[in-house]
Amino acid sequence: MSDAALRIEGVGHSYQEGDPVLRDIDLELAPGEFLTLLGPSGCGKTTLLRIVGGFIRPTEGSVFLNGEDVTRVPPHKRRVNLVFQRAALFPHLDVYDNLAFGLKLAKVPKGEIDGRVREALELVRLEGLAHRRSGELSGGQAQRVALARALINRPEVLLLDEPLSALDLRIRQEMEGELRRLHRETDTTFVFVTHDQGEALALSDRIALFDRGAIAELGTPREIYHRPTSALTARFVGDANLMPVDDGWMVLRQEDVVLTEASAVAAGNGGATNGSSERLRGTVRDIGFRGAGYAYVVECPELGEPLKAEVPSEAAQPLPLGAEVFVTWDPKVARVLPKSS
Amino acid sequence: MSARLRHHGVAGAVFTALVLIFLLVPLIIVALFSLHSSPSLTFPFKGFSTRWYSEVFGSEDFRESLFNSLKLALATAAFTLVFGTAAAYGVTRSGSRMSGVGVAIFMLPITLPLLFVGIALLIALRRVGIELSLLTILIGHTLIAFPFFFMIARVALERLDPMLEEAAADLGASPWKAFRKVTLPQVFPILLGAAALAFMVSLDEFVVTFFVSGNETTLPLFIFSRLRTTLNPSINVVSTLLMATTFVLFAFAFVMAMWGERKRARRAGNLMDVTE
Amino acid sequence: MSSTPAPVQPPSVDPMYPGAPPDLPPAEARSTRGPKNRRNLLAAAPAAAYLVAFLVIPVVVLLAYSVLTAGFFTVTGPLTFDNYKDALQSNLTWELGRNSLIVGGATALISVAIAIPVAYWLRYHAGRWQMPIMFLIALSMFASYLVRIYAWRTILGTHGVLNTVLMDLGIISHPSSLFIFNQTAIVIAMVHISVPYVMLVMFAAFRPIEPRYLEAARDLGGGSLQRWRRVILPLIAGPAISSFIFIFVLASADFVTPQFLGGPGDAMLGLNISQEFTASGNWAAGAALSGIMLVAYGLCFLIAAVGLRLTGLNKIRWTT
């Protein structure tokens, strides 16, 4: 098979202050793959991205692009391009010159530049904006130009540093679809950084979940969501409930929780229990309507933290605030995970 | 607003007005008497005349001082523009602890009384056997003007969005190219204003020039020598010319700074405020 | 930040998984502010070399001269502390020193005392006059030093504007020489030169103190004096003290004002030093006097810095 498009070997990085920000990272990306680096702020994902981009030289380890060691190569000599969180378009240049910037530096002939700029604008569906000043673009438009500016150089790997987080919600959703389309149409390897697990699940071929400088979990979105191998993953992706058991945690996703009103069960009608003897008592502390379902927060005396549950809204009447409930679940869907180290 | 605060407001306004009068009236008087038809420097004002202007411009000494001052000022501005920008770039883009030392060195001429700068330079030059000339004056001027330019350039460079230079590098620009194509176009108005400031500082410089000038005169030295002989409106003429030039340059620098700032703020703001 | 509205999507938060350590400092936030490369420091090297060559080294030479023996417009070996001894034992030195101290102190005090109320008024009461007035003040700062001394020379002189105006108003019957050739005249001119500098610094100092802080102080029941002492003073103390020292150094080292506005007994140290180097030729003596002044200034800086640190005034940071 062909070489990995990007290979990260044993990369670690610490600043002068001492604590390592990244520890022994190993990753391999196939050509054309969409990999997301996911994690909370401070976990090292952005640092890794910047190392791949060439802006940081790692204190340990190496980076290989298509088999070539680029660890010591400065950013302007690497065949990768970065899309910044806030577009970072050059304010003194218009859209055309922004797009052509990299091409001119690579001494691409003028005629070809014209063609490629037009192509790039079509790709991001901004035809006709070639001579708009960068200051006059909306947030979404600017981000598209930034994408085009990066892709026009046909990089080996495209790096994206939380490009959607500064955008309006609605535009963000639109851009998610755009990113998927661009990935398909250009067949470029994408490395995408975000702290939003929804984006990660929606866009990626694989997700690398970061925790304090190391990769806690690596897998496809389905694997990570349904079969997390650590409590951290379960909690971070999907905010599952974690209940302490003997030597670990039991993971129970919010949509797998079944709530039945205690009074209903006692009276002998409704509230089918599903043949499980596992149940807890609790009190409903909060209810939120989410359109498709209700989000409950239930306080159970045996658990250290409140339990969260999602119940489809057509199923039944919502439980009243303060109601005493039984909490049950199908033992088959609950997983037990070891305690995080 | 409470009554007391209103009193504060009025008292403050009066006080400020008095201070402004104190600061500006003496200068206005100097300018006024440059057009006096008589040699007297006090009221009553006998009438307007440009005789002193003719006398001054007719003086060989004056023309030479003027010429020298302009040459020096231009050279100072050019010098600080090039070396000051480089210094500011080095200090703001290196992320090293040494840059603090650099800043201290670059601001040194302002922290020492000019008297000491002048005599130190004088004896050092004498020691090495360099003759006092326009060149030595230039050295003095560049020393004095440097901190002013450096301060402004440094702030301008630090306020630039650093992501832009990263983006330039990412797209293939070497550090020099990134500076030329991205950084410089954005700070240029401010740097020009700062150079105008350096020009002004050189034009007005007296103390250090006093020590390191040989036979050459500059405008301030010309004033000084006349001060010791006779007091008449010819001194006012030279003073007024200096003030007028300073005024124009200052206004220019001010406008440049405002323009550069508004351009930068508008662009940066536009890209960000559409997100919410 | 909020999540996408797919069916079962809780808000994504920083992990509060069981056993999580307290939130890490955002290492990534402080990683870089732009491409930093230690090699870029080289760009500053030429300027630094220039300043070292023409300023740092000459000052060192100056100090070296202070411990060498005087020649005529030169110095020779051997090393000696005689220059310092002579300077410190001479009555003249102390007299000049006293004058310099008085002029420097008075100028600094008056300038700061003037600048603070003006800066305060400009910041909180000036409204749309703020910028034009600041502009005018900055403008006066750029009028040449010598021009200003000349201006006061003509105004305060026996045949000057002030005398003429007072006579016209009938306040005095013949010209008074009270206004010129004394320390008052020197201080007036130096204040005229210094006020714009201090104004700019104090205005900048007042800038971050939003009116709402003062209102909050008032709401909490403080009287005017309280407000000043507890809120305003600590915040402007640092800049005020720095400007004071800056002006003190500037004014006390001056040698032009004593020449043109001072009387026979008003000479200052700076004048003496400048004469040693231009007329008298006793460089070693001049250097020694300079050394003494520099040490004195150094002590002032030190005391101020220590004072600010002890009272914790240098640690005030804005949280908003």
PDB file of N, CA and C in Angstrom, chain B residues 1-78:
ATOM      1  N   MET B   1     -26.154  64.153  37.639  1.00  0.00           N
ATOM      2  CA  MET B   1     -24.849  64.375  38.253  1.00  0.00           C
ATOM      3  C   MET B   1     -25.017  65.277  39.471  1.00  0.00           C
ATOM      4  N   SER B   2     -24.332  64.910  40.525  1.00  0.00           N
ATOM      5  CA  SER B   2     -24.511  65.671  41.755  1.00  0.00           C
ATOM      6  C   SER B   2     -23.942  67.080  41.594  1.00  0.00           C
ATOM      7  N   ALA B   3     -24.373  67.931  42.496  1.00  0.00           N
ATOM      8  CA  ALA B   3     -23.921  69.325  42.428  1.00  0.00           C
ATOM      9  C   ALA B   3     -22.414  69.393  42.603  1.00  0.00           C
ATOM     10  N   ARG B   4     -21.923  68.558  43.499  1.00  0.00           N
ATOM     11  CA  ARG B   4     -20.481  68.598  43.749  1.00  0.00           C
ATOM     12  C   ARG B   4     -19.714  68.215  42.489  1.00  0.00           C
ATOM     13  N   LEU B   5     -20.212  67.217  41.809  1.00  0.00           N
ATOM     14  CA  LEU B   5     -19.525  66.795  40.600  1.00  0.00           C
ATOM     15  C   LEU B   5     -19.571  67.868  39.533  1.00  0.00           C
ATOM     16  N   ARG B   6     -20.679  68.566  39.507  1.00  0.00           N
ATOM     17  CA  ARG B   6     -20.772  69.638  38.539  1.00  0.00           C
ATOM     18  C   ARG B   6     -19.746  70.706  38.865  1.00  0.00           C
ATOM     19  N   HIS B   7     -19.568  70.955  40.155  1.00  0.00           N
ATOM     20  CA  HIS B   7     -18.544  71.916  40.539  1.00  0.00           C
ATOM     21  C   HIS B   7     -17.171  71.442  40.101  1.00  0.00           C
ATOM     22  N   HIS B   8     -16.948  70.130  40.324  1.00  0.00           N
ATOM     23  CA  HIS B   8     -15.700  69.564  39.854  1.00  0.00           C
ATOM     24  C   HIS B   8     -15.508  69.857  38.386  1.00  0.00           C
ATOM     25  N   GLY B   9     -16.588  69.656  37.665  1.00  0.00           N
ATOM     26  CA  GLY B   9     -16.491  69.837  36.228  1.00  0.00           C
ATOM     27  C   GLY B   9     -16.101  71.251  35.875  1.00  0.00           C
ATOM     28  N   VAL B  10     -16.774  72.208  36.498  1.00  0.00           N
ATOM     29  CA  VAL B  10     -16.499  73.602  36.154  1.00  0.00           C
ATOM     30  C   VAL B  10     -15.112  74.013  36.625  1.00  0.00           C
ATOM     31  N   ALA B  11     -14.788  73.670  37.874  1.00  0.00           N
ATOM     32  CA  ALA B  11     -13.472  74.038  38.396  1.00  0.00           C
ATOM     33  C   ALA B  11     -12.379  73.441  37.523  1.00  0.00           C
ATOM     34  N   GLY B  12     -12.581  72.167  37.170  1.00  0.00           N
ATOM     35  CA  GLY B  12     -11.590  71.495  36.342  1.00  0.00           C
ATOM     36  C   GLY B  12     -11.442  72.183  34.994  1.00  0.00           C
ATOM     37  N   ALA B  13     -12.564  72.579  34.427  1.00  0.00           N
ATOM     38  CA  ALA B  13     -12.508  73.224  33.119  1.00  0.00           C
ATOM     39  C   ALA B  13     -11.733  74.529  33.198  1.00  0.00           C
ATOM     40  N   VAL B  14     -12.025  75.295  34.240  1.00  0.00           N
ATOM     41  CA  VAL B  14     -11.317  76.569  34.398  1.00  0.00           C
ATOM     42  C   VAL B  14      -9.823  76.339  34.564  1.00  0.00           C
ATOM     43  N   PHE B  15      -9.502  75.390  35.436  1.00  0.00           N
ATOM     44  CA  PHE B  15      -8.096  75.092  35.685  1.00  0.00           C
ATOM     45  C   PHE B  15      -7.398  74.659  34.404  1.00  0.00           C
ATOM     46  N   THR B  16      -8.050  73.757  33.681  1.00  0.00           N
ATOM     47  CA  THR B  16      -7.458  73.275  32.432  1.00  0.00           C
ATOM     48  C   THR B  16      -7.264  74.416  31.451  1.00  0.00           C
ATOM     49  N   ALA B  17      -8.258  75.301  31.408  1.00  0.00           N
ATOM     50  CA  ALA B  17      -8.125  76.433  30.495  1.00  0.00           C
ATOM     51  C   ALA B  17      -6.914  77.273  30.869  1.00  0.00           C
ATOM     52  N   LEU B  18      -6.751  77.507  32.163  1.00  0.00           N
ATOM     53  CA  LEU B  18      -5.604  78.293  32.603  1.00  0.00           C
ATOM     54  C   LEU B  18      -4.302  77.607  32.229  1.00  0.00           C
ATOM     55  N   VAL B  19      -4.260  76.303  32.426  1.00  0.00           N
ATOM     56  CA  VAL B  19      -3.041  75.571  32.089  1.00  0.00           C
ATOM     57  C   VAL B  19      -2.761  75.667  30.595  1.00  0.00           C
ATOM     58  N   LEU B  20      -3.800  75.532  29.794  1.00  0.00           N
ATOM     59  CA  LEU B  20      -3.612  75.645  28.355  1.00  0.00           C
ATOM     60  C   LEU B  20      -3.087  77.028  27.975  1.00  0.00           C
ATOM     61  N   ILE B  21      -3.641  78.040  28.624  1.00  0.00           N
ATOM     62  CA  ILE B  21      -3.162  79.401  28.363  1.00  0.00           C
ATOM     63  C   ILE B  21      -1.687  79.496  28.733  1.00  0.00           C
ATOM     64  N   PHE B  22      -1.355  78.987  29.890  1.00  0.00           N
ATOM     65  CA  PHE B  22       0.030  79.005  30.343  1.00  0.00           C
ATOM     66  C   PHE B  22       0.937  78.336  29.323  1.00  0.00           C
ATOM     67  N   LEU B  23       0.470  77.214  28.761  1.00  0.00           N
ATOM     68  CA  LEU B  23       1.316  76.461  27.837  1.00  0.00           C
ATOM     69  C   LEU B  23       1.425  77.133  26.473  1.00  0.00           C
ATOM     70  N   LEU B  24       0.317  77.669  26.000  1.00  0.00           N
ATOM     71  CA  LEU B  24       0.303  78.115  24.612  1.00  0.00           C
ATOM     72  C   LEU B  24       0.573  79.597  24.410  1.00  0.00           C
ATOM     73  N   VAL B  25       0.150  80.422  25.341  1.00  0.00           N
ATOM     74  CA  VAL B  25       0.294  81.868  25.115  1.00  0.00           C
ATOM     75  C   VAL B  25       1.742  82.301  24.897  1.00  0.00           C
ATOM     76  N   PRO B  26       2.687  81.814  25.710  1.00  0.00           N
ATOM     77  CA  PRO B  26       4.067  82.223  25.446  1.00  0.00           C
ATOM     78  C   PRO B  26       4.508  81.918  24.017  1.00  0.00           C
ATOM     79  N   LEU B  27       4.088  80.771  23.489  1.00  0.00           N
ATOM     80  CA  LEU B  27       4.490  80.402  22.142  1.00  0.00           C
ATOM     81  C   LEU B  27       3.819  81.307  21.116  1.00  0.00           C
ATOM     82  N   ILE B  28       2.576  81.629  21.387  1.00  0.00           N
ATOM     83  CA  ILE B  28       1.865  82.530  20.478  1.00  0.00           C
ATOM     84  C   ILE B  28       2.525  83.898  20.464  1.00  0.00           C
ATOM     85  N   ILE B  29       2.941  84.349  21.628  1.00  0.00           N
ATOM     86  CA  ILE B  29       3.606  85.646  21.709  1.00  0.00           C
ATOM     87  C   ILE B  29       4.884  85.637  20.870  1.00  0.00           C
ATOM     88  N   VAL B  30       5.629  84.546  20.968  1.00  0.00           N
ATOM     89  CA  VAL B  30       6.858  84.465  20.176  1.00  0.00           C
ATOM     90  C   VAL B  30       6.540  84.594  18.696  1.00  0.00           C
ATOM     91  N   ALA B  31       5.510  83.849  18.274  1.00  0.00           N
ATOM     92  CA  ALA B  31       5.146  83.893  16.865  1.00  0.00           C
ATOM     93  C   ALA B  31       4.671  85.295  16.480  1.00  0.00           C
ATOM     94  N   LEU B  32       3.904  85.889  17.362  1.00  0.00           N
ATOM     95  CA  LEU B  32       3.356  87.210  17.077  1.00  0.00           C
ATOM     96  C   LEU B  32       4.453  88.229  16.816  1.00  0.00           C
ATOM     97  N   PHE B  33       5.435  88.246  17.714  1.00  0.00           N
ATOM     98  CA  PHE B  33       6.448  89.292  17.605  1.00  0.00           C
ATOM     99  C   PHE B  33       7.441  89.057  16.481  1.00  0.00           C
ATOM    100  N   SER B  34       7.335  87.887  15.836  1.00  0.00           N
ATOM    101  CA  SER B  34       8.217  87.704  14.682  1.00  0.00           C
ATOM    102  C   SER B  34       7.788  88.633  13.550  1.00  0.00           C
ATOM    103  N   LEU B  35       6.551  89.131  13.660  1.00  0.00           N
ATOM    104  CA  LEU B  35       6.037  90.014  12.620  1.00  0.00           C
ATOM    105  C   LEU B  35       6.000  91.466  13.084  1.00  0.00           C
ATOM    106  N   HIS B  36       6.740  91.745  14.139  1.00  0.00           N
ATOM    107  CA  HIS B  36       6.715  93.091  14.696  1.00  0.00           C
ATOM    108  C   HIS B  36       7.476  94.060  13.807  1.00  0.00           C
ATOM    109  N   SER B  37       6.916  95.250  13.643  1.00  0.00           N
ATOM    110  CA  SER B  37       7.608  96.190  12.771  1.00  0.00           C
ATOM    111  C   SER B  37       8.744  96.882  13.492  1.00  0.00           C
ATOM    112  N   SER B  38       8.782  96.783  14.836  1.00  0.00           N
ATOM    113  CA  SER B  38       9.879  97.415  15.547  1.00  0.00           C
ATOM    114  C   SER B  38      10.701  96.360  16.246  1.00  0.00           C
ATOM    115  N   PRO B  39      11.926  96.697  16.684  1.00  0.00           N
ATOM    116  CA  PRO B  39      12.774  95.701  17.341  1.00  0.00           C
ATOM    117  C   PRO B  39      12.330  95.348  18.752  1.00  0.00           C
ATOM    118  N   SER B  40      11.290  96.009  19.214  1.00  0.00           N
ATOM    119  CA  SER B  40      10.887  95.746  20.590  1.00  0.00           C
ATOM    120  C   SER B  40      10.203  94.398  20.698  1.00  0.00           C
ATOM    121  N   LEU B  41      10.361  93.782  21.862  1.00  0.00           N
ATOM    122  CA  LEU B  41       9.767  92.462  22.055  1.00  0.00           C
ATOM    123  C   LEU B  41       8.600  92.513  23.019  1.00  0.00           C
ATOM    124  N   THR B  42       8.080  93.702  23.220  1.00  0.00           N
ATOM    125  CA  THR B  42       6.980  93.775  24.162  1.00  0.00           C
ATOM    126  C   THR B  42       5.895  94.699  23.649  1.00  0.00           C
ATOM    127  N   PHE B  43       4.753  94.682  24.315  1.00  0.00           N
ATOM    128  CA  PHE B  43       3.661  95.568  23.946  1.00  0.00           C
ATOM    129  C   PHE B  43       4.051  96.997  24.271  1.00  0.00           C
ATOM    130  N   PRO B  44       3.481  98.018  23.683  1.00  0.00           N
ATOM    131  CA  PRO B  44       2.423  97.933  22.679  1.00  0.00           C
ATOM    132  C   PRO B  44       2.931  97.441  21.319  1.00  0.00           C
ATOM    133  N   PHE B  45       2.060  96.794  20.621  1.00  0.00           N
ATOM    134  CA  PHE B  45       2.407  96.214  19.342  1.00  0.00           C
ATOM    135  C   PHE B  45       2.350  97.307  18.276  1.00  0.00           C
ATOM    136  N   LYS B  46       3.507  97.570  17.657  1.00  0.00           N
ATOM    137  CA  LYS B  46       3.584  98.738  16.799  1.00  0.00           C
ATOM    138  C   LYS B  46       3.043  98.502  15.406  1.00  0.00           C
ATOM    139  N   GLY B  47       2.918  97.268  15.005  1.00  0.00           N
ATOM    140  CA  GLY B  47       2.423  97.050  13.647  1.00  0.00           C
ATOM    141  C   GLY B  47       3.087  95.826  13.035  1.00  0.00           C
ATOM    142  N   PHE B  48       2.468  95.336  11.986  1.00  0.00           N
ATOM    143  CA  PHE B  48       2.996  94.138  11.352  1.00  0.00           C
ATOM    144  C   PHE B  48       4.017  94.467  10.293  1.00  0.00           C
ATOM    145  N   SER B  49       5.018  93.599  10.180  1.00  0.00           N
ATOM    146  CA  SER B  49       6.020  93.801   9.136  1.00  0.00           C
ATOM    147  C   SER B  49       6.768  92.501   8.953  1.00  0.00           C
ATOM    148  N   THR B  50       7.239  92.291   7.748  1.00  0.00           N
ATOM    149  CA  THR B  50       7.991  91.070   7.516  1.00  0.00           C
ATOM    150  C   THR B  50       9.486  91.339   7.454  1.00  0.00           C
ATOM    151  N   ARG B  51       9.886  92.478   8.001  1.00  0.00           N
ATOM    152  CA  ARG B  51      11.283  92.864   7.846  1.00  0.00           C
ATOM    153  C   ARG B  51      12.231  91.862   8.475  1.00  0.00           C
ATOM    154  N   TRP B  52      11.805  91.299   9.619  1.00  0.00           N
ATOM    155  CA  TRP B  52      12.692  90.360  10.287  1.00  0.00           C
ATOM    156  C   TRP B  52      12.831  89.077   9.499  1.00  0.00           C
ATOM    157  N   TYR B  53      11.756  88.703   8.834  1.00  0.00           N
ATOM    158  CA  TYR B  53      11.839  87.505   7.995  1.00  0.00           C
ATOM    159  C   TYR B  53      12.846  87.714   6.877  1.00  0.00           C
ATOM    160  N   SER B  54      12.781  88.928   6.278  1.00  0.00           N
ATOM    161  CA  SER B  54      13.736  89.202   5.201  1.00  0.00           C
ATOM    162  C   SER B  54      15.146  89.190   5.737  1.00  0.00           C
ATOM    163  N   GLU B  55      15.310  89.808   6.912  1.00  0.00           N
ATOM    164  CA  GLU B  55      16.651  89.868   7.469  1.00  0.00           C
ATOM    165  C   GLU B  55      17.196  88.477   7.724  1.00  0.00           C
ATOM    166  N   VAL B  56      16.379  87.658   8.306  1.00  0.00           N
ATOM    167  CA  VAL B  56      16.838  86.311   8.642  1.00  0.00           C
ATOM    168  C   VAL B  56      17.150  85.506   7.387  1.00  0.00           C
ATOM    169  N   PHE B  57      16.231  85.547   6.440  1.00  0.00           N
ATOM    170  CA  PHE B  57      16.480  84.754   5.239  1.00  0.00           C
ATOM    171  C   PHE B  57      17.641  85.299   4.435  1.00  0.00           C
ATOM    172  N   GLY B  58      17.945  86.575   4.660  1.00  0.00           N
ATOM    173  CA  GLY B  58      19.087  87.133   3.963  1.00  0.00           C
ATOM    174  C   GLY B  58      20.404  86.751   4.598  1.00  0.00           C
ATOM    175  N   SER B  59      20.326  86.237   5.799  1.00  0.00           N
ATOM    176  CA  SER B  59      21.572  85.940   6.500  1.00  0.00           C
ATOM    177  C   SER B  59      22.172  84.624   6.026  1.00  0.00           C
ATOM    178  N   GLU B  60      23.442  84.705   5.702  1.00  0.00           N
ATOM    179  CA  GLU B  60      24.157  83.522   5.238  1.00  0.00           C
ATOM    180  C   GLU B  60      24.182  82.444   6.305  1.00  0.00           C
ATOM    181  N   ASP B  61      24.450  82.894   7.517  1.00  0.00           N
ATOM    182  CA  ASP B  61      24.498  81.959   8.640  1.00  0.00           C
ATOM    183  C   ASP B  61      23.206  81.187   8.772  1.00  0.00           C
ATOM    184  N   PHE B  62      22.116  81.940   8.675  1.00  0.00           N
ATOM    185  CA  PHE B  62      20.823  81.283   8.841  1.00  0.00           C
ATOM    186  C   PHE B  62      20.612  80.234   7.764  1.00  0.00           C
ATOM    187  N   ARG B  63      20.890  80.612   6.530  1.00  0.00           N
ATOM    188  CA  ARG B  63      20.631  79.673   5.453  1.00  0.00           C
ATOM    189  C   ARG B  63      21.460  78.415   5.633  1.00  0.00           C
ATOM    190  N   GLU B  64      22.676  78.621   6.102  1.00  0.00           N
ATOM    191  CA  GLU B  64      23.507  77.446   6.317  1.00  0.00           C
ATOM    192  C   GLU B  64      22.928  76.569   7.436  1.00  0.00           C
ATOM    193  N   SER B  65      22.524  77.206   8.541  1.00  0.00           N
ATOM    194  CA  SER B  65      21.930  76.417   9.636  1.00  0.00           C
ATOM    195  C   SER B  65      20.686  75.688   9.157  1.00  0.00           C
ATOM    196  N   LEU B  66      19.871  76.385   8.408  1.00  0.00           N
ATOM    197  CA  LEU B  66      18.636  75.775   7.920  1.00  0.00           C
ATOM    198  C   LEU B  66      18.956  74.537   7.096  1.00  0.00           C
ATOM    199  N   PHE B  67      19.874  74.725   6.174  1.00  0.00           N
ATOM    200  CA  PHE B  67      20.248  73.635   5.301  1.00  0.00           C
ATOM    201  C   PHE B  67      20.779  72.442   6.113  1.00  0.00           C
ATOM    202  N   ASN B  68      21.673  72.763   7.033  1.00  0.00           N
ATOM    203  CA  ASN B  68      22.231  71.704   7.880  1.00  0.00           C
ATOM    204  C   ASN B  68      21.145  70.984   8.660  1.00  0.00           C
ATOM    205  N   SER B  69      20.277  71.764   9.283  1.00  0.00           N
ATOM    206  CA  SER B  69      19.221  71.157  10.090  1.00  0.00           C
ATOM    207  C   SER B  69      18.357  70.230   9.260  1.00  0.00           C
ATOM    208  N   LEU B  70      18.009  70.680   8.061  1.00  0.00           N
ATOM    209  CA  LEU B  70      17.161  69.851   7.216  1.00  0.00           C
ATOM    210  C   LEU B  70      17.881  68.567   6.811  1.00  0.00           C
ATOM    211  N   LYS B  71      19.135  68.710   6.428  1.00  0.00           N
ATOM    212  CA  LYS B  71      19.892  67.508   6.060  1.00  0.00           C
ATOM    213  C   LYS B  71      19.950  66.531   7.220  1.00  0.00           C
ATOM    214  N   LEU B  72      20.290  67.072   8.388  1.00  0.00           N
ATOM    215  CA  LEU B  72      20.391  66.209   9.567  1.00  0.00           C
ATOM    216  C   LEU B  72      19.061  65.539   9.875  1.00  0.00           C
ATOM    217  N   ALA B  73      18.004  66.317   9.822  1.00  0.00           N
ATOM    218  CA  ALA B  73      16.694  65.766  10.175  1.00  0.00           C
ATOM    219  C   ALA B  73      16.300  64.650   9.226  1.00  0.00           C
ATOM    220  N   LEU B  74      16.533  64.869   7.951  1.00  0.00           N
ATOM    221  CA  LEU B  74      16.200  63.855   6.966  1.00  0.00           C
ATOM    222  C   LEU B  74      17.005  62.585   7.206  1.00  0.00           C
ATOM    223  N   ALA B  75      18.303  62.774   7.441  1.00  0.00           N
ATOM    224  CA  ALA B  75      19.160  61.617   7.677  1.00  0.00           C
ATOM    225  C   ALA B  75      18.730  60.875   8.943  1.00  0.00           C
ATOM    226  N   THR B  76      18.398  61.645   9.970  1.00  0.00           N
ATOM    227  CA  THR B  76      17.947  61.019  11.214  1.00  0.00           C
ATOM    228  C   THR B  76      16.689  60.205  10.979  1.00  0.00           C
ATOM    229  N   ALA B  77      15.745  60.797  10.259  1.00  0.00           N
ATOM    230  CA  ALA B  77      14.488  60.090   9.990  1.00  0.00           C
ATOM    231  C   ALA B  77      14.758  58.802   9.231  1.00  0.00           C
ATOM    232  N   ALA B  78      15.610  58.885   8.215  1.00  0.00           N
ATOM    233  CA  ALA B  78      15.907  57.699   7.422  1.00  0.00           C
ATOM    234  C   ALA B  78      16.583  56.628   8.277  1.00  0.00           C
TER     235      ALA B  78
END
